[in-house]
């Protein structure tokens, strides 16, 4: 685990609503330079909403979000756009543009945000493809790729600009076990090669325990745990133990109560 000396992401008392519904309720979280922070939680826990706030796609109801020491809620659109060039993102499912080739998907950030010439961009694209073991796939269309190849291409696009921070949304979900392990190994190699700080949103327990330096667990919009892989196994929190042991929560409804809810009778 890296020496914890500098925060790349700092979230203080973050509160977020969708309409009148509170999604995030006082989130406090720090991600240190050079570490991999895995954020876990069940469906509806607020993981994706938290990711959108880190990227500055959503504005919070209250609280602070600092990326590289900058309070992103106070940045202008141009300042936020410049900051995002330091962040690489691989969205769930890859999110490649289907009408252009794999190479064009990967070098799109370079063409949009740099003044590099075409030859240099082509060289960088080949290097990124080689890094994710997709050499020779540059002229393929996204529809021609397997699920694992799509994930690799998304990782290549995420590091096209040599970011300092990489955010991955479910990088190994929906894959067979062997391919999922290969993606985990690839993420670890990329982290070491590029000296990345990584935030990963996932519900894949085995993946989280393999690649995380620290794990944060969200439940009902709150961080109920933040610590190392060793510490999470020592937690007495029942939700966390259910998560670790793949045990369903004991939320069975008694028959008469279920009928009352269906009929609306008091």
PDB file of C-alpha atoms in Angstrom:
ATOM      1  CA  UNK A   1       0.000   0.000   0.000  1.00  0.00           C
ATOM      2  CA  UNK A   2       1.363   3.493  -0.856  1.00  0.00           C
ATOM      3  CA  UNK A   3       2.439   5.948   1.773  1.00  0.00           C
ATOM      4  CA  UNK A   4      -0.595   8.091   2.539  1.00  0.00           C
ATOM      5  CA  UNK A   5       0.667  11.643   2.176  1.00  0.00           C
ATOM      6  CA  UNK A   6      -1.418  13.546  -0.364  1.00  0.00           C
ATOM      7  CA  UNK A   7      -5.131  13.462  -1.059  1.00  0.00           C
ATOM      8  CA  UNK A   8      -6.137  13.332  -4.709  1.00  0.00           C
ATOM      9  CA  UNK A   9      -9.856  13.125  -3.888  1.00  0.00           C
ATOM     10  CA  UNK A  10     -11.334  14.747  -0.770  1.00  0.00           C
ATOM     11  CA  UNK A  11     -15.064  14.548  -0.088  1.00  0.00           C
ATOM     12  CA  UNK A  12     -16.447  16.328   2.965  1.00  0.00           C
ATOM     13  CA  UNK A  13     -20.026  15.934   4.225  1.00  0.00           C
ATOM     14  CA  UNK A  14     -21.447  15.418   0.725  1.00  0.00           C
ATOM     15  CA  UNK A  15     -25.238  15.462   0.516  1.00  0.00           C
ATOM     16  CA  UNK A  16     -27.112  14.820  -2.715  1.00  0.00           C
ATOM     17  CA  UNK A  17     -30.771  14.685  -3.699  1.00  0.00           C
ATOM     18  CA  UNK A  18     -32.762  13.559  -6.717  1.00  0.00           C
ATOM     19  CA  UNK A  19     -35.822  15.732  -6.277  1.00  0.00           C
ATOM     20  CA  UNK A  20     -36.951  15.282  -2.684  1.00  0.00           C
ATOM     21  CA  UNK A  21     -35.178  11.932  -2.315  1.00  0.00           C
ATOM     22  CA  UNK A  22     -31.852  12.008  -0.480  1.00  0.00           C
ATOM     23  CA  UNK A  23     -29.300   9.778  -2.236  1.00  0.00           C
ATOM     24  CA  UNK A  24     -26.056  10.623  -0.440  1.00  0.00           C
ATOM     25  CA  UNK A  25     -26.195  11.544   3.220  1.00  0.00           C
ATOM     26  CA  UNK A  26     -23.032  13.124   4.617  1.00  0.00           C
ATOM     27  CA  UNK A  27     -20.332  11.271   2.649  1.00  0.00           C
ATOM     28  CA  UNK A  28     -16.772  11.725   3.934  1.00  0.00           C
ATOM     29  CA  UNK A  29     -14.024  10.043   1.915  1.00  0.00           C
ATOM     30  CA  UNK A  30     -10.389  10.589   0.944  1.00  0.00           C
ATOM     31  CA  UNK A  31      -8.352   8.895  -1.774  1.00  0.00           C
ATOM     32  CA  UNK A  32      -4.592   9.244  -1.429  1.00  0.00           C
ATOM     33  CA  UNK A  33      -2.123   9.579  -4.276  1.00  0.00           C
ATOM     34  CA  UNK A  34      -1.007   6.208  -5.619  1.00  0.00           C
ATOM     35  CA  UNK A  35      -3.673   4.081  -3.934  1.00  0.00           C
ATOM     36  CA  UNK A  36      -6.574   2.064  -5.275  1.00  0.00           C
ATOM     37  CA  UNK A  37      -9.824   2.843  -3.502  1.00  0.00           C
ATOM     38  CA  UNK A  38     -12.659   0.408  -4.152  1.00  0.00           C
ATOM     39  CA  UNK A  39     -16.183   1.633  -3.427  1.00  0.00           C
ATOM     40  CA  UNK A  40     -18.699  -1.146  -2.795  1.00  0.00           C
ATOM     41  CA  UNK A  41     -22.340  -1.403  -1.879  1.00  0.00           C
ATOM     42  CA  UNK A  42     -25.617  -2.870  -2.987  1.00  0.00           C
ATOM     43  CA  UNK A  43     -27.893  -1.560  -5.719  1.00  0.00           C
ATOM     44  CA  UNK A  44     -29.258   1.847  -4.776  1.00  0.00           C
ATOM     45  CA  UNK A  45     -26.503   2.511  -2.230  1.00  0.00           C
ATOM     46  CA  UNK A  46     -25.383   5.652  -4.099  1.00  0.00           C
ATOM     47  CA  UNK A  47     -22.214   4.393  -5.822  1.00  0.00           C
ATOM     48  CA  UNK A  48     -22.992   5.726  -9.288  1.00  0.00           C
ATOM     49  CA  UNK A  49     -24.241   9.026  -7.908  1.00  0.00           C
ATOM     50  CA  UNK A  50     -20.993   9.431  -5.971  1.00  0.00           C
ATOM     51  CA  UNK A  51     -19.010   8.750  -9.155  1.00  0.00           C
ATOM     52  CA  UNK A  52     -20.953  11.440 -11.025  1.00  0.00           C
ATOM     53  CA  UNK A  53     -20.195  13.935  -8.272  1.00  0.00           C
ATOM     54  CA  UNK A  54     -16.467  13.138  -8.373  1.00  0.00           C
ATOM     55  CA  UNK A  55     -16.507  13.826 -12.115  1.00  0.00           C
ATOM     56  CA  UNK A  56     -18.415  17.067 -11.625  1.00  0.00           C
ATOM     57  CA  UNK A  57     -21.387  15.803 -13.641  1.00  0.00           C
ATOM     58  CA  UNK A  58     -23.777  16.414 -10.727  1.00  0.00           C
ATOM     59  CA  UNK A  59     -23.755  19.299  -8.264  1.00  0.00           C
ATOM     60  CA  UNK A  60     -24.270  18.356  -4.597  1.00  0.00           C
ATOM     61  CA  UNK A  61     -27.008  19.736  -2.400  1.00  0.00           C
ATOM     62  CA  UNK A  62     -24.270  20.565   0.105  1.00  0.00           C
ATOM     63  CA  UNK A  63     -20.729  19.583   1.019  1.00  0.00           C
ATOM     64  CA  UNK A  64     -17.341  19.836  -0.667  1.00  0.00           C
ATOM     65  CA  UNK A  65     -15.499  17.846  -3.341  1.00  0.00           C
ATOM     66  CA  UNK A  66     -11.828  18.581  -3.973  1.00  0.00           C
ATOM     67  CA  UNK A  67      -9.917  16.934  -6.816  1.00  0.00           C
ATOM     68  CA  UNK A  68      -6.164  17.629  -6.903  1.00  0.00           C
ATOM     69  CA  UNK A  69      -6.832  20.270  -4.241  1.00  0.00           C
ATOM     70  CA  UNK A  70      -9.413  22.152  -6.331  1.00  0.00           C
ATOM     71  CA  UNK A  71     -12.980  22.600  -5.118  1.00  0.00           C
ATOM     72  CA  UNK A  72     -14.777  21.396  -8.245  1.00  0.00           C
ATOM     73  CA  UNK A  73     -18.170  22.817  -7.269  1.00  0.00           C
ATOM     74  CA  UNK A  74     -16.674  26.304  -7.687  1.00  0.00           C
ATOM     75  CA  UNK A  75     -14.886  25.786 -11.001  1.00  0.00           C
ATOM     76  CA  UNK A  76     -16.041  27.350 -14.243  1.00  0.00           C
ATOM     77  CA  UNK A  77     -16.904  25.063 -17.155  1.00  0.00           C
ATOM     78  CA  UNK A  78     -13.520  25.690 -18.781  1.00  0.00           C
ATOM     79  CA  UNK A  79     -11.654  25.069 -15.521  1.00  0.00           C
ATOM     80  CA  UNK A  80     -13.601  21.860 -14.935  1.00  0.00           C
ATOM     81  CA  UNK A  81     -12.899  20.711 -18.496  1.00  0.00           C
ATOM     82  CA  UNK A  82      -9.169  21.293 -17.993  1.00  0.00           C
ATOM     83  CA  UNK A  83      -9.236  19.366 -14.705  1.00  0.00           C
ATOM     84  CA  UNK A  84     -10.964  16.421 -16.373  1.00  0.00           C
ATOM     85  CA  UNK A  85      -8.018  15.997 -18.757  1.00  0.00           C
ATOM     86  CA  UNK A  86      -6.144  14.651 -15.715  1.00  0.00           C
ATOM     87  CA  UNK A  87      -8.858  12.037 -15.120  1.00  0.00           C
ATOM     88  CA  UNK A  88      -9.382   8.875 -17.144  1.00  0.00           C
ATOM     89  CA  UNK A  89     -12.767   7.162 -16.992  1.00  0.00           C
ATOM     90  CA  UNK A  90     -13.858   3.684 -18.085  1.00  0.00           C
ATOM     91  CA  UNK A  91     -17.627   3.468 -17.893  1.00  0.00           C
ATOM     92  CA  UNK A  92     -19.606   0.309 -17.224  1.00  0.00           C
ATOM     93  CA  UNK A  93     -19.991  -1.687 -20.429  1.00  0.00           C
ATOM     94  CA  UNK A  94     -17.177   0.220 -22.125  1.00  0.00           C
ATOM     95  CA  UNK A  95     -19.381   2.999 -23.585  1.00  0.00           C
ATOM     96  CA  UNK A  96     -17.422   3.018 -26.854  1.00  0.00           C
ATOM     97  CA  UNK A  97     -18.869   4.980 -29.761  1.00  0.00           C
ATOM     98  CA  UNK A  98     -20.254   2.316 -32.079  1.00  0.00           C
ATOM     99  CA  UNK A  99     -19.894   4.277 -35.323  1.00  0.00           C
ATOM    100  CA  UNK A 100     -16.090   4.598 -35.227  1.00  0.00           C
ATOM    101  CA  UNK A 101     -13.217   2.102 -34.975  1.00  0.00           C
ATOM    102  CA  UNK A 102     -11.474   0.985 -31.808  1.00  0.00           C
ATOM    103  CA  UNK A 103      -8.462   3.160 -32.620  1.00  0.00           C
ATOM    104  CA  UNK A 104     -10.669   6.194 -33.250  1.00  0.00           C
ATOM    105  CA  UNK A 105     -12.394   5.635 -29.913  1.00  0.00           C
ATOM    106  CA  UNK A 106      -9.071   5.509 -28.101  1.00  0.00           C
ATOM    107  CA  UNK A 107      -7.532   8.545 -29.740  1.00  0.00           C
ATOM    108  CA  UNK A 108     -10.689  10.676 -29.525  1.00  0.00           C
ATOM    109  CA  UNK A 109      -9.530  12.415 -26.294  1.00  0.00           C
ATOM    110  CA  UNK A 110      -6.170  13.185 -27.917  1.00  0.00           C
ATOM    111  CA  UNK A 111      -7.817  14.712 -30.978  1.00  0.00           C
ATOM    112  CA  UNK A 112     -10.259  16.720 -28.859  1.00  0.00           C
ATOM    113  CA  UNK A 113      -7.939  17.995 -26.128  1.00  0.00           C
ATOM    114  CA  UNK A 114      -4.419  18.187 -27.570  1.00  0.00           C
ATOM    115  CA  UNK A 115      -2.631  19.761 -30.531  1.00  0.00           C
ATOM    116  CA  UNK A 116      -0.595  16.662 -31.328  1.00  0.00           C
ATOM    117  CA  UNK A 117      -0.126  15.826 -34.979  1.00  0.00           C
ATOM    118  CA  UNK A 118      -1.773  12.780 -36.553  1.00  0.00           C
ATOM    119  CA  UNK A 119       1.414  10.706 -36.630  1.00  0.00           C
ATOM    120  CA  UNK A 120       2.045  11.200 -32.908  1.00  0.00           C
ATOM    121  CA  UNK A 121      -1.575  10.389 -32.084  1.00  0.00           C
ATOM    122  CA  UNK A 122      -1.328   7.196 -34.129  1.00  0.00           C
ATOM    123  CA  UNK A 123       1.822   6.126 -32.260  1.00  0.00           C
ATOM    124  CA  UNK A 124       0.217   6.806 -28.863  1.00  0.00           C
ATOM    125  CA  UNK A 125      -2.884   4.862 -29.907  1.00  0.00           C
ATOM    126  CA  UNK A 126      -0.806   1.826 -30.870  1.00  0.00           C
ATOM    127  CA  UNK A 127       1.042   2.017 -27.541  1.00  0.00           C
ATOM    128  CA  UNK A 128      -2.206   2.093 -25.564  1.00  0.00           C
ATOM    129  CA  UNK A 129      -3.610  -0.822 -27.555  1.00  0.00           C
ATOM    130  CA  UNK A 130      -0.442  -2.792 -26.885  1.00  0.00           C
ATOM    131  CA  UNK A 131      -0.710  -1.988 -23.179  1.00  0.00           C
ATOM    132  CA  UNK A 132      -4.135  -3.649 -22.975  1.00  0.00           C
ATOM    133  CA  UNK A 133      -3.229  -6.563 -25.264  1.00  0.00           C
ATOM    134  CA  UNK A 134      -5.350  -5.360 -28.186  1.00  0.00           C
ATOM    135  CA  UNK A 135      -2.559  -4.909 -30.700  1.00  0.00           C
ATOM    136  CA  UNK A 136      -3.923  -5.442 -34.195  1.00  0.00           C
ATOM    137  CA  UNK A 137      -7.498  -4.566 -33.223  1.00  0.00           C
ATOM    138  CA  UNK A 138      -7.244  -0.900 -34.156  1.00  0.00           C
ATOM    139  CA  UNK A 139      -9.431  -1.135 -37.289  1.00  0.00           C
ATOM    140  CA  UNK A 140     -12.122  -3.279 -35.692  1.00  0.00           C
ATOM    141  CA  UNK A 141     -15.518  -1.852 -34.811  1.00  0.00           C
ATOM    142  CA  UNK A 142     -16.813  -2.076 -31.220  1.00  0.00           C
ATOM    143  CA  UNK A 143     -19.536  -4.496 -32.380  1.00  0.00           C
ATOM    144  CA  UNK A 144     -16.807  -6.951 -33.392  1.00  0.00           C
ATOM    145  CA  UNK A 145     -15.283  -7.097 -29.903  1.00  0.00           C
ATOM    146  CA  UNK A 146     -16.053  -9.573 -27.142  1.00  0.00           C
ATOM    147  CA  UNK A 147     -17.094  -8.347 -23.703  1.00  0.00           C
ATOM    148  CA  UNK A 148     -13.555  -8.637 -22.354  1.00  0.00           C
ATOM    149  CA  UNK A 149     -12.112  -6.846 -25.378  1.00  0.00           C
ATOM    150  CA  UNK A 150     -14.600  -4.008 -24.911  1.00  0.00           C
ATOM    151  CA  UNK A 151     -13.452  -3.608 -21.312  1.00  0.00           C
ATOM    152  CA  UNK A 152      -9.808  -3.533 -22.452  1.00  0.00           C
ATOM    153  CA  UNK A 153     -10.548  -0.955 -25.132  1.00  0.00           C
ATOM    154  CA  UNK A 154     -12.313   1.207 -22.551  1.00  0.00           C
ATOM    155  CA  UNK A 155      -9.228   1.013 -20.318  1.00  0.00           C
ATOM    156  CA  UNK A 156      -7.014   2.017 -23.246  1.00  0.00           C
ATOM    157  CA  UNK A 157      -9.193   5.059 -23.915  1.00  0.00           C
ATOM    158  CA  UNK A 158      -9.174   5.942 -20.206  1.00  0.00           C
ATOM    159  CA  UNK A 159      -5.362   6.207 -20.191  1.00  0.00           C
ATOM    160  CA  UNK A 160      -4.995   7.819 -23.626  1.00  0.00           C
ATOM    161  CA  UNK A 161      -4.187  11.193 -22.041  1.00  0.00           C
ATOM    162  CA  UNK A 162      -1.845   9.703 -19.396  1.00  0.00           C
ATOM    163  CA  UNK A 163      -4.147  10.720 -16.516  1.00  0.00           C
ATOM    164  CA  UNK A 164      -3.152  11.002 -12.878  1.00  0.00           C
ATOM    165  CA  UNK A 165      -6.502   9.692 -11.615  1.00  0.00           C
ATOM    166  CA  UNK A 166      -8.469   6.852 -13.173  1.00  0.00           C
ATOM    167  CA  UNK A 167     -12.091   6.083 -12.343  1.00  0.00           C
ATOM    168  CA  UNK A 168     -13.459   2.667 -13.276  1.00  0.00           C
ATOM    169  CA  UNK A 169     -17.144   1.761 -13.145  1.00  0.00           C
ATOM    170  CA  UNK A 170     -17.625  -2.010 -12.750  1.00  0.00           C
ATOM    171  CA  UNK A 171     -14.512  -2.913 -14.809  1.00  0.00           C
ATOM    172  CA  UNK A 172     -14.946  -6.684 -14.511  1.00  0.00           C
ATOM    173  CA  UNK A 173     -18.716  -7.070 -14.193  1.00  0.00           C
ATOM    174  CA  UNK A 174     -20.542  -9.281 -16.676  1.00  0.00           C
ATOM    175  CA  UNK A 175     -17.412 -11.248 -17.556  1.00  0.00           C
ATOM    176  CA  UNK A 176     -16.586 -14.913 -17.082  1.00  0.00           C
ATOM    177  CA  UNK A 177     -14.319 -15.603 -14.072  1.00  0.00           C
ATOM    178  CA  UNK A 178     -11.118 -16.061 -16.084  1.00  0.00           C
ATOM    179  CA  UNK A 179     -11.611 -12.874 -18.125  1.00  0.00           C
ATOM    180  CA  UNK A 180     -12.551 -10.956 -14.961  1.00  0.00           C
ATOM    181  CA  UNK A 181      -9.274 -12.007 -13.310  1.00  0.00           C
ATOM    182  CA  UNK A 182      -7.375 -10.943 -16.439  1.00  0.00           C
ATOM    183  CA  UNK A 183      -8.975  -7.484 -16.264  1.00  0.00           C
ATOM    184  CA  UNK A 184      -8.052  -7.208 -12.578  1.00  0.00           C
ATOM    185  CA  UNK A 185      -4.445  -8.098 -13.391  1.00  0.00           C
ATOM    186  CA  UNK A 186      -4.427  -5.573 -16.225  1.00  0.00           C
ATOM    187  CA  UNK A 187      -5.650  -2.813 -13.909  1.00  0.00           C
ATOM    188  CA  UNK A 188      -2.864  -3.626 -11.438  1.00  0.00           C
ATOM    189  CA  UNK A 189      -0.220  -3.571 -14.197  1.00  0.00           C
ATOM    190  CA  UNK A 190      -1.496  -0.258 -15.543  1.00  0.00           C
ATOM    191  CA  UNK A 191      -1.453   1.244 -12.077  1.00  0.00           C
ATOM    192  CA  UNK A 192       2.197   0.304 -11.589  1.00  0.00           C
ATOM    193  CA  UNK A 193       3.272   1.291 -15.101  1.00  0.00           C
ATOM    194  CA  UNK A 194       1.531   4.687 -15.106  1.00  0.00           C
ATOM    195  CA  UNK A 195       1.731   5.516 -11.379  1.00  0.00           C
ATOM    196  CA  UNK A 196      -2.033   5.921 -11.209  1.00  0.00           C
ATOM    197  CA  UNK A 197      -4.421   6.743  -8.418  1.00  0.00           C
ATOM    198  CA  UNK A 198      -7.554   4.648  -8.993  1.00  0.00           C
ATOM    199  CA  UNK A 199     -11.149   4.796  -7.795  1.00  0.00           C
ATOM    200  CA  UNK A 200     -13.200   1.714  -8.656  1.00  0.00           C
ATOM    201  CA  UNK A 201     -16.933   1.265  -8.310  1.00  0.00           C
ATOM    202  CA  UNK A 202     -17.778  -2.436  -8.087  1.00  0.00           C
ATOM    203  CA  UNK A 203     -19.971  -5.052  -6.465  1.00  0.00           C
ATOM    204  CA  UNK A 204     -17.545  -7.868  -7.370  1.00  0.00           C
ATOM    205  CA  UNK A 205     -16.143  -8.945  -3.995  1.00  0.00           C
ATOM    206  CA  UNK A 206     -13.291 -11.100  -5.323  1.00  0.00           C
ATOM    207  CA  UNK A 207     -12.157  -8.306  -7.621  1.00  0.00           C
ATOM    208  CA  UNK A 208     -12.278  -5.762  -4.806  1.00  0.00           C
ATOM    209  CA  UNK A 209     -10.206  -7.910  -2.458  1.00  0.00           C
ATOM    210  CA  UNK A 210      -7.623  -8.516  -5.184  1.00  0.00           C
ATOM    211  CA  UNK A 211      -6.960  -4.961  -6.355  1.00  0.00           C
ATOM    212  CA  UNK A 212      -7.902  -2.643  -3.474  1.00  0.00           C
ATOM    213  CA  UNK A 213      -5.557  -0.864  -1.125  1.00  0.00           C
ATOM    214  CA  UNK A 214      -8.601   0.370   0.778  1.00  0.00           C
ATOM    215  CA  UNK A 215     -12.307  -0.351   0.556  1.00  0.00           C
ATOM    216  CA  UNK A 216     -15.231   1.961   1.287  1.00  0.00           C
ATOM    217  CA  UNK A 217     -18.701   0.453   1.713  1.00  0.00           C
ATOM    218  CA  UNK A 218     -21.818   2.510   0.993  1.00  0.00           C
ATOM    219  CA  UNK A 219     -25.192   1.661   2.479  1.00  0.00           C
ATOM    220  CA  UNK A 220     -28.280   3.857   2.158  1.00  0.00           C
ATOM    221  CA  UNK A 221     -26.196   6.809   1.029  1.00  0.00           C
ATOM    222  CA  UNK A 222     -23.657   6.664   3.848  1.00  0.00           C
ATOM    223  CA  UNK A 223     -20.105   5.346   4.182  1.00  0.00           C
ATOM    224  CA  UNK A 224     -20.430   2.655   6.824  1.00  0.00           C
ATOM    225  CA  UNK A 225     -16.858   1.404   6.455  1.00  0.00           C
ATOM    226  CA  UNK A 226     -13.541   2.678   5.120  1.00  0.00           C
ATOM    227  CA  UNK A 227     -10.374   0.717   5.653  1.00  0.00           C
ATOM    228  CA  UNK A 228      -8.001  -1.964   4.418  1.00  0.00           C
ATOM    229  CA  UNK A 229      -8.868  -5.417   3.109  1.00  0.00           C
ATOM    230  CA  UNK A 230      -7.741  -6.889   6.414  1.00  0.00           C
ATOM    231  CA  UNK A 231      -9.862  -4.486   8.453  1.00  0.00           C
ATOM    232  CA  UNK A 232     -13.064  -5.153   6.515  1.00  0.00           C
ATOM    233  CA  UNK A 233     -12.963  -8.822   7.530  1.00  0.00           C
ATOM    234  CA  UNK A 234     -12.830  -7.728  11.181  1.00  0.00           C
ATOM    235  CA  UNK A 235     -15.921  -5.508  10.912  1.00  0.00           C
ATOM    236  CA  UNK A 236     -18.849  -6.379  13.178  1.00  0.00           C
ATOM    237  CA  UNK A 237     -21.332  -4.585  10.926  1.00  0.00           C
ATOM    238  CA  UNK A 238     -24.011  -7.088   9.856  1.00  0.00           C
ATOM    239  CA  UNK A 239     -24.466  -5.528   6.402  1.00  0.00           C
ATOM    240  CA  UNK A 240     -20.723  -5.829   5.720  1.00  0.00           C
ATOM    241  CA  UNK A 241     -20.654  -9.418   6.923  1.00  0.00           C
ATOM    242  CA  UNK A 242     -23.617 -10.204   4.652  1.00  0.00           C
ATOM    243  CA  UNK A 243     -21.715  -8.589   1.789  1.00  0.00           C
ATOM    244  CA  UNK A 244     -18.555 -10.593   2.492  1.00  0.00           C
ATOM    245  CA  UNK A 245     -20.385 -13.878   2.979  1.00  0.00           C
ATOM    246  CA  UNK A 246     -22.981 -13.366   0.221  1.00  0.00           C
ATOM    247  CA  UNK A 247     -25.730 -13.716   2.796  1.00  0.00           C
ATOM    248  CA  UNK A 248     -29.158 -12.178   2.090  1.00  0.00           C
ATOM    249  CA  UNK A 249     -30.484  -9.614   4.538  1.00  0.00           C
ATOM    250  CA  UNK A 250     -33.209 -10.889   6.820  1.00  0.00           C
ATOM    251  CA  UNK A 251     -35.956  -8.658   5.481  1.00  0.00           C
ATOM    252  CA  UNK A 252     -38.730 -11.216   5.096  1.00  0.00           C
ATOM    253  CA  UNK A 253     -42.225  -9.770   5.535  1.00  0.00           C
ATOM    254  CA  UNK A 254     -44.792 -11.717   7.541  1.00  0.00           C
ATOM    255  CA  UNK A 255     -47.765 -12.849   5.440  1.00  0.00           C
ATOM    256  CA  UNK A 256     -50.456 -10.662   7.035  1.00  0.00           C
ATOM    257  CA  UNK A 257     -48.204  -7.596   6.828  1.00  0.00           C
ATOM    258  CA  UNK A 258     -47.535  -8.309   3.144  1.00  0.00           C
ATOM    259  CA  UNK A 259     -51.283  -8.571   2.468  1.00  0.00           C
ATOM    260  CA  UNK A 260     -51.924  -5.334   4.372  1.00  0.00           C
ATOM    261  CA  UNK A 261     -49.381  -3.492   2.224  1.00  0.00           C
ATOM    262  CA  UNK A 262     -50.908  -4.850  -0.975  1.00  0.00           C
ATOM    263  CA  UNK A 263     -54.457  -3.880  -0.054  1.00  0.00           C
ATOM    264  CA  UNK A 264     -53.597  -0.629   1.699  1.00  0.00           C
ATOM    265  CA  UNK A 265     -55.732  -1.611   4.668  1.00  0.00           C
ATOM    266  CA  UNK A 266     -54.747  -0.375   8.112  1.00  0.00           C
TER     267      UNK A 266
END
